[in-house]
XYZ file of C-alpha atoms in Angstrom:
535
model
C -18.548 82.418 33.396
C -16.013 80.058 34.917
C -17.734 80.100 38.287
C -20.730 78.358 36.717
C -18.587 75.277 36.080
C -18.047 74.991 39.830
C -21.460 76.092 41.055
C -23.854 74.376 38.622
C -22.864 70.743 39.395
C -23.125 71.423 43.128
C -26.575 72.983 42.614
C -27.580 69.884 40.628
C -26.629 67.769 43.633
C -28.498 69.946 46.114
C -31.656 70.084 43.963
C -31.483 66.330 43.553
C -31.655 65.974 47.343
C -34.476 68.509 47.698
C -36.742 66.761 45.169
C -35.614 63.222 45.981
C -39.197 61.901 46.184
C -39.325 62.100 42.364
C -37.190 60.240 39.849
C -34.589 62.874 38.969
C -32.383 60.817 36.671
C -33.647 62.275 33.388
C -33.512 65.939 34.559
C -30.047 65.248 35.951
C -28.852 63.855 32.628
C -30.367 66.748 30.683
C -28.708 69.247 33.014
C -25.364 67.464 32.746
C -25.547 67.433 28.935
C -26.278 71.179 28.951
C -23.302 71.700 31.268
C -21.165 69.717 28.817
C -22.349 71.953 25.970
C -21.435 75.047 28.016
C -18.014 73.545 28.752
C -17.447 72.992 25.027
C -18.406 76.633 24.433
C -15.822 77.872 26.950
C -13.253 75.437 25.554
C -13.600 76.876 22.049
C -13.734 80.425 23.445
C -10.329 79.904 25.046
C -8.984 78.520 21.762
C -10.249 81.491 19.783
C -9.781 84.392 22.223
C -7.135 83.309 24.726
C -7.226 82.722 28.457
C -10.343 83.607 30.453
C -10.019 85.072 33.957
C -12.807 85.414 36.522
C -12.059 87.683 39.501
C -14.137 86.597 42.464
C -13.995 90.027 44.150
C -13.109 93.650 43.455
C -9.581 93.220 44.786
C -6.592 93.698 42.461
C -4.603 90.896 40.833
C -2.568 88.948 43.369
C -5.085 89.506 46.164
C -8.392 88.453 44.600
C -9.349 84.793 44.378
C -9.584 84.188 40.666
C -10.445 81.368 38.315
C -8.163 81.009 35.313
C -8.894 79.037 32.151
C -6.068 78.590 29.669
C -5.441 75.808 27.148
C -4.452 73.235 29.779
C -7.087 73.983 32.424
C -9.938 74.269 29.895
C -8.933 70.893 28.437
C -8.900 69.280 31.883
C -12.333 70.728 32.712
C -13.705 69.516 29.384
C -12.316 66.022 30.025
C -13.761 66.089 33.547
C -17.279 67.099 32.512
C -17.255 64.747 29.512
C -16.312 61.667 31.563
C -18.784 62.564 34.332
C -21.514 62.783 31.684
C -20.639 59.356 30.300
C -20.524 57.878 33.804
C -23.991 59.215 34.593
C -25.336 57.390 31.541
C -23.568 54.227 32.690
C -25.046 54.486 36.194
C -28.576 55.337 35.030
C -30.085 51.909 35.827
C -27.776 50.954 38.710
C -29.235 50.266 42.141
C -26.655 52.469 43.839
C -27.742 55.560 41.835
C -29.640 57.145 44.704
C -30.209 60.816 45.487
C -27.350 60.769 48.018
C -24.989 59.110 45.534
C -25.807 61.667 42.839
C -25.349 64.504 45.328
C -21.825 63.311 46.136
C -20.999 62.757 42.456
C -22.070 66.264 41.493
C -20.233 67.860 44.426
C -17.077 66.031 43.388
C -17.500 67.176 39.778
C -17.811 70.822 40.834
C -14.884 70.623 43.248
C -12.669 69.002 40.608
C -13.561 71.772 38.155
C -12.480 74.231 40.841
C -9.148 72.417 41.259
C -8.489 72.781 37.531
C -9.539 76.441 37.380
C -8.435 78.007 40.663
C -5.293 80.155 40.749
C -5.395 80.727 44.516
C -3.267 78.389 46.639
C -5.463 78.472 49.736
C -8.555 77.893 47.618
C -6.807 74.856 46.125
C -6.083 73.560 49.633
C -9.743 73.922 50.620
C -10.906 72.148 47.460
C -8.456 69.290 48.075
C -9.875 68.865 51.568
C -13.486 68.916 50.341
C -12.712 66.433 47.580
C -10.943 64.151 50.063
C -14.035 64.063 52.278
C -16.355 63.510 49.310
C -14.261 60.688 47.877
C -14.003 59.029 51.293
C -17.797 58.950 51.637
C -18.164 57.573 48.100
C -15.718 54.771 48.929
C -17.673 53.919 52.088
C -21.149 54.488 50.629
C -22.233 50.833 50.920
C -21.138 50.777 54.583
C -19.378 47.433 54.315
C -16.583 46.682 56.761
C -13.727 46.547 54.249
C -14.967 49.644 52.426
C -15.130 51.616 55.673
C -11.579 50.553 56.542
C -10.284 51.471 53.076
C -12.170 54.762 53.104
C -10.774 55.763 56.493
C -7.212 54.894 55.416
C -7.738 57.059 52.346
C -9.245 59.894 54.380
C -6.607 60.125 57.100
C -3.662 59.599 54.741
C -4.854 62.376 52.436
C -5.828 64.776 55.234
C -2.367 64.432 56.728
C -0.875 64.725 53.255
C -2.677 67.989 52.491
C -1.449 69.351 55.837
C 2.028 69.370 54.296
C 0.617 71.576 51.555
C -1.015 73.921 54.064
C 2.301 74.476 55.836
C 4.005 74.952 52.480
C 1.438 77.584 51.477
C 2.003 79.381 54.788
C 5.778 79.495 54.347
C 5.433 80.594 50.729
C 2.980 83.338 51.686
C 5.392 84.639 54.332
C 8.013 84.994 51.576
C 5.902 86.405 48.732
C 2.889 88.007 50.438
C 0.469 86.641 47.813
C -1.339 83.365 47.086
C -1.930 83.583 43.332
C 0.066 80.930 41.449
C 0.732 83.101 38.415
C 1.727 86.181 40.417
C 4.074 84.060 42.533
C 5.609 82.620 39.338
C 6.418 86.182 38.200
C 7.924 86.998 41.611
C 10.119 83.889 41.477
C 12.082 85.554 38.672
C 13.553 87.916 41.271
C 14.516 85.276 43.867
C 18.203 84.453 43.622
C 18.589 81.974 46.503
C 16.607 78.684 46.113
C 16.820 78.110 49.862
C 14.273 80.888 50.369
C 11.528 78.737 48.860
C 12.984 75.236 49.214
C 11.004 74.389 52.355
C 7.567 75.241 50.896
C 8.568 73.475 47.680
C 9.413 70.249 49.529
C 6.226 70.435 51.597
C 3.910 71.078 48.654
C 5.549 68.519 46.369
C 5.172 65.903 49.110
C 1.419 66.478 49.037
C 1.266 66.208 45.253
C 3.460 63.100 45.217
C 0.968 61.514 47.607
C -1.925 62.574 45.350
C -0.326 60.916 42.316
C 0.662 57.808 44.346
C 4.385 58.093 43.617
C 6.600 55.486 45.256
C 6.746 55.223 48.270
C 3.461 57.144 48.760
C 1.240 54.733 46.840
C -0.402 52.475 49.434
C -3.644 54.431 49.740
C -4.457 54.129 46.023
C -5.136 50.367 45.717
C -7.294 50.543 48.849
C -9.336 53.430 47.466
C -9.565 52.424 43.794
C -9.867 48.690 44.337
C -11.965 48.462 47.500
C -14.433 45.555 47.100
C -17.747 47.318 47.624
C -17.230 50.731 46.021
C -19.411 51.159 42.894
C -17.483 50.808 39.653
C -18.400 54.396 38.753
C -16.501 55.598 41.825
C -13.432 53.565 40.880
C -13.636 54.933 37.320
C -13.772 58.523 38.620
C -10.867 58.016 41.007
C -8.608 56.260 38.530
C -9.674 57.916 35.305
C -10.107 61.482 36.553
C -9.419 62.330 40.183
C -5.788 61.241 40.276
C -5.190 63.620 37.333
C -5.857 66.572 39.650
C -2.570 65.729 41.364
C -0.747 65.553 38.023
C -2.307 68.846 36.911
C -1.299 70.621 40.134
C 2.184 69.137 39.832
C 2.501 70.830 36.424
C 1.211 74.141 37.808
C 3.428 74.086 40.894
C 6.480 73.091 38.841
C 5.783 76.125 36.641
C 5.368 78.318 39.723
C 8.670 77.269 41.304
C 10.414 76.760 37.944
C 12.482 79.978 37.838
C 14.147 79.028 41.139
C 13.818 75.242 41.624
C 13.978 72.598 38.915
C 13.855 69.011 40.234
C 12.561 67.507 36.979
C 15.379 64.955 36.758
C 14.557 63.662 40.226
C 10.832 63.360 39.501
C 11.532 61.689 36.158
C 13.444 58.959 38.033
C 10.680 58.741 40.659
C 8.170 58.415 37.820
C 10.082 55.528 36.254
C 10.437 53.721 39.607
C 6.720 54.247 40.272
C 5.810 52.871 36.849
C 7.920 49.731 37.243
C 6.671 49.158 40.789
C 3.057 49.488 39.633
C 3.727 46.897 36.918
C 5.197 44.394 39.387
C 2.277 44.790 41.777
C -0.326 44.610 38.986
C 1.157 41.392 37.632
C 0.889 39.782 41.066
C -2.834 40.488 41.574
C -5.729 38.128 40.920
C -8.463 40.646 41.795
C -9.645 42.390 38.622
C -9.999 45.834 40.200
C -6.676 45.548 42.021
C -4.907 44.844 38.724
C -6.459 48.008 37.326
C -5.633 50.007 40.468
C -1.938 49.138 40.348
C -2.032 49.719 36.591
C -3.014 53.304 37.381
C 0.050 53.631 39.619
C 2.183 52.484 36.695
C 0.518 54.704 34.087
C 0.726 57.838 36.233
C 4.396 57.052 36.787
C 4.804 56.955 33.008
C 3.035 60.317 32.705
C 5.455 61.779 35.248
C 8.380 60.554 33.146
C 7.025 62.387 30.099
C 6.235 65.585 31.993
C 9.701 65.835 33.533
C 11.827 64.781 30.573
C 12.220 68.369 29.395
C 11.290 67.781 25.753
C 8.239 69.505 24.277
C 7.017 66.444 22.365
C 7.277 64.267 25.488
C 5.432 66.868 27.588
C 2.520 67.033 25.150
C 2.639 63.252 24.852
C 2.193 63.040 28.624
C -0.763 65.442 28.432
C -2.331 63.339 25.688
C -1.734 60.237 27.827
C -3.685 61.918 30.644
C -6.593 62.232 28.208
C -6.133 58.711 26.814
C -5.784 57.121 30.245
C -9.048 58.728 31.366
C -10.819 56.968 28.492
C -9.359 53.490 28.716
C -9.129 53.272 32.495
C -12.737 54.425 32.904
C -13.738 51.772 30.364
C -11.839 49.046 32.202
C -13.139 49.879 35.687
C -16.720 50.109 34.438
C -16.258 46.780 32.656
C -14.973 45.272 35.900
C -18.205 46.360 37.587
C -20.292 44.751 34.850
C -18.335 41.517 35.178
C -18.682 41.421 38.959
C -22.449 41.930 38.648
C -22.692 38.897 36.352
C -20.123 36.504 37.801
C -20.369 37.455 41.466
C -16.577 37.614 41.746
C -13.585 39.719 40.727
C -11.092 36.852 40.867
C -9.757 36.495 37.312
C -9.093 32.791 37.970
C -12.848 32.227 38.277
C -13.937 34.333 35.289
C -13.884 32.644 31.890
C -15.695 32.775 28.566
C -16.485 36.484 28.621
C -16.702 36.508 24.821
C -19.790 34.297 25.047
C -21.486 35.635 28.165
C -20.906 39.396 27.724
C -19.709 40.066 24.152
C -20.097 43.875 24.216
C -18.181 44.133 27.482
C -15.526 41.809 26.048
C -15.121 44.034 22.977
C -14.822 47.095 25.212
C -12.110 45.427 27.304
C -10.145 44.440 24.197
C -10.254 47.954 22.730
C -9.321 49.519 26.083
C -6.493 46.998 26.512
C -5.190 47.839 23.022
C -5.200 51.470 24.070
C -3.281 51.000 27.299
C -0.624 48.670 25.856
C -0.067 50.991 22.902
C -1.345 48.917 19.976
C -0.909 50.731 16.622
C -3.288 53.636 15.941
C -4.934 53.527 19.374
C -4.631 56.673 21.487
C -2.220 55.063 23.964
C 0.077 54.172 21.084
C 0.304 57.794 19.982
C 0.836 59.253 23.458
C 3.551 56.692 24.210
C 5.161 57.366 20.835
C 5.305 61.080 21.655
C 6.853 60.426 25.067
C 9.361 57.965 23.585
C 10.333 60.575 20.968
C 11.448 62.989 23.670
C 14.972 61.612 23.894
C 17.423 59.597 21.809
C 19.284 58.294 24.851
C 19.575 54.499 24.864
C 18.831 54.305 28.585
C 15.608 56.278 28.156
C 14.484 54.142 25.208
C 15.219 50.993 27.218
C 13.164 52.331 30.140
C 10.190 53.004 27.869
C 10.407 49.485 26.395
C 10.545 47.956 29.889
C 7.433 49.881 30.948
C 5.479 48.832 27.884
C 6.513 45.159 28.099
C 5.422 45.147 31.733
C 2.084 46.706 30.787
C 1.581 43.999 28.160
C 2.334 41.269 30.728
C -0.396 42.230 33.176
C -2.923 42.814 30.411
C -2.198 39.407 28.902
C -2.986 38.122 32.392
C -6.175 40.175 32.559
C -7.626 39.295 29.149
C -7.376 35.591 29.946
C -10.928 36.074 31.267
C -12.151 36.397 27.675
C -11.389 32.816 26.722
C -12.012 29.262 27.927
C -15.159 27.472 28.971
C -17.947 29.661 30.291
C -17.691 29.983 34.053
C -20.815 29.747 36.170
C -22.584 33.105 36.431
C -25.346 34.317 38.657
C -28.984 33.746 37.761
C -29.157 35.494 34.367
C -32.784 36.509 34.930
C -32.034 38.134 38.282
C -28.826 39.750 37.019
C -29.595 40.708 33.437
C -26.867 42.619 31.638
C -27.605 46.346 31.665
C -27.687 47.243 27.964
C -27.391 51.004 28.499
C -24.227 50.405 30.513
C -22.828 48.145 27.791
C -23.556 50.704 25.075
C -21.837 53.329 27.214
C -18.777 51.088 27.459
C -18.834 50.586 23.715
C -18.968 54.358 23.175
C -15.905 54.858 25.385
C -13.954 52.037 23.756
C -14.667 53.284 20.218
C -13.514 56.732 21.361
C -10.193 55.129 22.369
C -9.677 53.974 18.791
C -10.975 57.112 17.069
C -8.889 59.499 19.194
C -5.884 57.406 18.175
C -6.645 57.371 14.453
C -7.353 61.109 14.440
C -4.771 61.916 17.121
C -3.022 64.731 15.180
C -6.328 66.608 15.032
C -7.233 65.733 18.636
C -3.842 66.769 20.055
C -3.891 70.064 18.182
C -7.458 70.780 19.307
C -6.807 69.879 22.953
C -3.312 71.271 23.500
C -2.560 73.492 20.488
C 0.319 71.207 19.486
C 0.537 70.807 15.713
C 3.810 68.907 15.119
C 2.335 65.408 15.356
C 2.046 63.127 12.319
C 1.386 59.398 12.114
C 2.752 59.198 8.562
C 6.364 59.092 9.643
C 9.122 56.502 9.612
C 9.622 56.856 13.363
C 5.971 55.960 14.105
C 6.260 52.942 11.792
C 9.386 51.853 13.674
C 7.510 52.288 16.954
C 4.800 49.903 15.753
C 7.383 47.344 14.650
C 8.950 47.529 18.108
C 5.472 47.065 19.595
C 5.202 43.660 17.881
C 8.447 42.535 19.517
C 7.327 44.000 22.856
C 4.085 42.057 22.649
C 5.912 38.808 21.858
C 8.308 39.414 24.759
C 5.479 40.264 27.161
C 3.451 37.213 26.161
C 6.512 34.936 26.474
C 7.382 36.325 29.919
C 3.794 35.806 31.069
C 3.729 32.195 29.860
C 7.203 31.380 31.140
C 7.368 33.157 34.488
C 4.279 35.075 35.543
C 1.839 32.167 35.438
C 3.737 30.513 38.284
C 1.447 31.600 41.079
C 3.911 30.709 43.843
C 6.295 33.384 42.565
C 3.594 36.047 42.815
C 2.061 35.273 46.213
C 4.817 37.024 48.181
C 4.577 40.143 46.008
C 0.794 40.138 46.163
C 0.733 40.367 49.957
C 3.035 43.406 50.086
C 1.298 46.250 51.897
C 2.330 49.296 53.907
C 0.433 49.958 57.136
C -1.079 53.325 58.009
C 1.889 54.106 60.263
C 4.121 53.156 57.353
C 2.258 55.569 55.070
C 2.796 58.454 57.503
C 6.455 57.527 57.952
C 6.866 57.380 54.174
C 5.378 60.892 53.825
C 7.756 62.345 56.402
C 10.723 60.532 54.852
C 9.772 61.664 51.352
C 9.571 65.287 52.502
C 13.005 65.078 54.126
C 14.414 63.454 51.001
C 13.057 66.199 48.699
C 14.327 68.902 51.044
C 17.769 67.306 51.320
C 17.966 66.811 47.550
C 17.168 70.468 46.961
C 19.622 71.614 49.630
C 22.482 69.560 48.149
C 21.869 69.688 44.384
C 19.929 72.891 43.685
């Protein structure tokens, strides 16, 4: 059953190529909706009957490649298929929705499902390589000079990064003799000396840290997510969904090595540094998509803080933030594409009066912004509340306030495009607003609010966590603090951030390709040295 989730999207893509002389958009949408229904069926089957395992051969456990769907993986697959379905509706009338584009989109959907379901390490490596190639082609699909440069940087950085994982898998296999994550996790219980698996741990965590764009391995992400010519659907997939594969694998690998190696404190600090760095870089940008790209760096850093804190409520808060971030970041990137189509620019200094020119898009941006800054009763508010509840330490609380104030600052900067006199837009007859795309945005943005209001039900359904309530004094206090955070963020934006001269130096910061490779090698050595000294 699980294999269908990998195979069917790829078959959709192949069939779309084979019958490309006909308009395949409606059959494609129907097929995708049916796949979504099947995914819901498997999701509820896991909730009612427990984990589902598909053995891909007659070999015994530990030797067969198998697909494994538990609560976490089935939720990630459901999120993946759901967002892909919404994005196909958004792209229905777009000029870039060609047979080749749909083929690549469907291949990526199937490969990502495989990344969430596979229990075999080598299979995961292969899927990471295939997804890297697919994403690179999607980035370069319009064949513009800057897009080709950004796509090649992404491709080579990630191919080299996954090579670390390949070596790590080889060393781990030489120690354990198996490649199944869950079998290896059981074997780890019997390993007394961490040094036996420290080298593969450092190698594999270097790859995953690159995939989640942790500092200092972040430089590829703005190039890939914010490249000028990539369709907004591609940016939405990369930022809303694809980067979550790295977070998901980080959780799985941490579980696998957990009985022997626990570096959660280190990765919590790395997560906080990554989040703050992403905020600083986002504040400095004037390109709409670059603001959103660096925002993703910051938000994934925040997720890493919650995952590694060690508290159950913070862990499930981080998982809910993965879900929430997929909704509001997809909404924002798709909105950025709509705006660029109308205004012919992504420079926020040249975009004004969005309320008047594109009211539905403006509403979607506001609702998505409320979600990401944690406004009361939006999904981002609840996930941040859960992560903040994971510790009573003053330093931790201060860190969470700093992250949220920073998020508010760059979104105050971004939503300035809603107000002011209407800026000149392209010929409205030649560039009419795509209503289906706007209604899709509205659907996503309303989902951001509804999944916040009904978050106790949503969190229990998605992650089987039932201890969440919004009718508590602590959640009320969180919302009161939010008001002060918003005032502080707005004041800092007006008093400091609007001074463009202060931001120009930060804006131009960039690491070269050689710097990216050096950073990967240095990060690996740092993780290995940390484990050797402290574990």
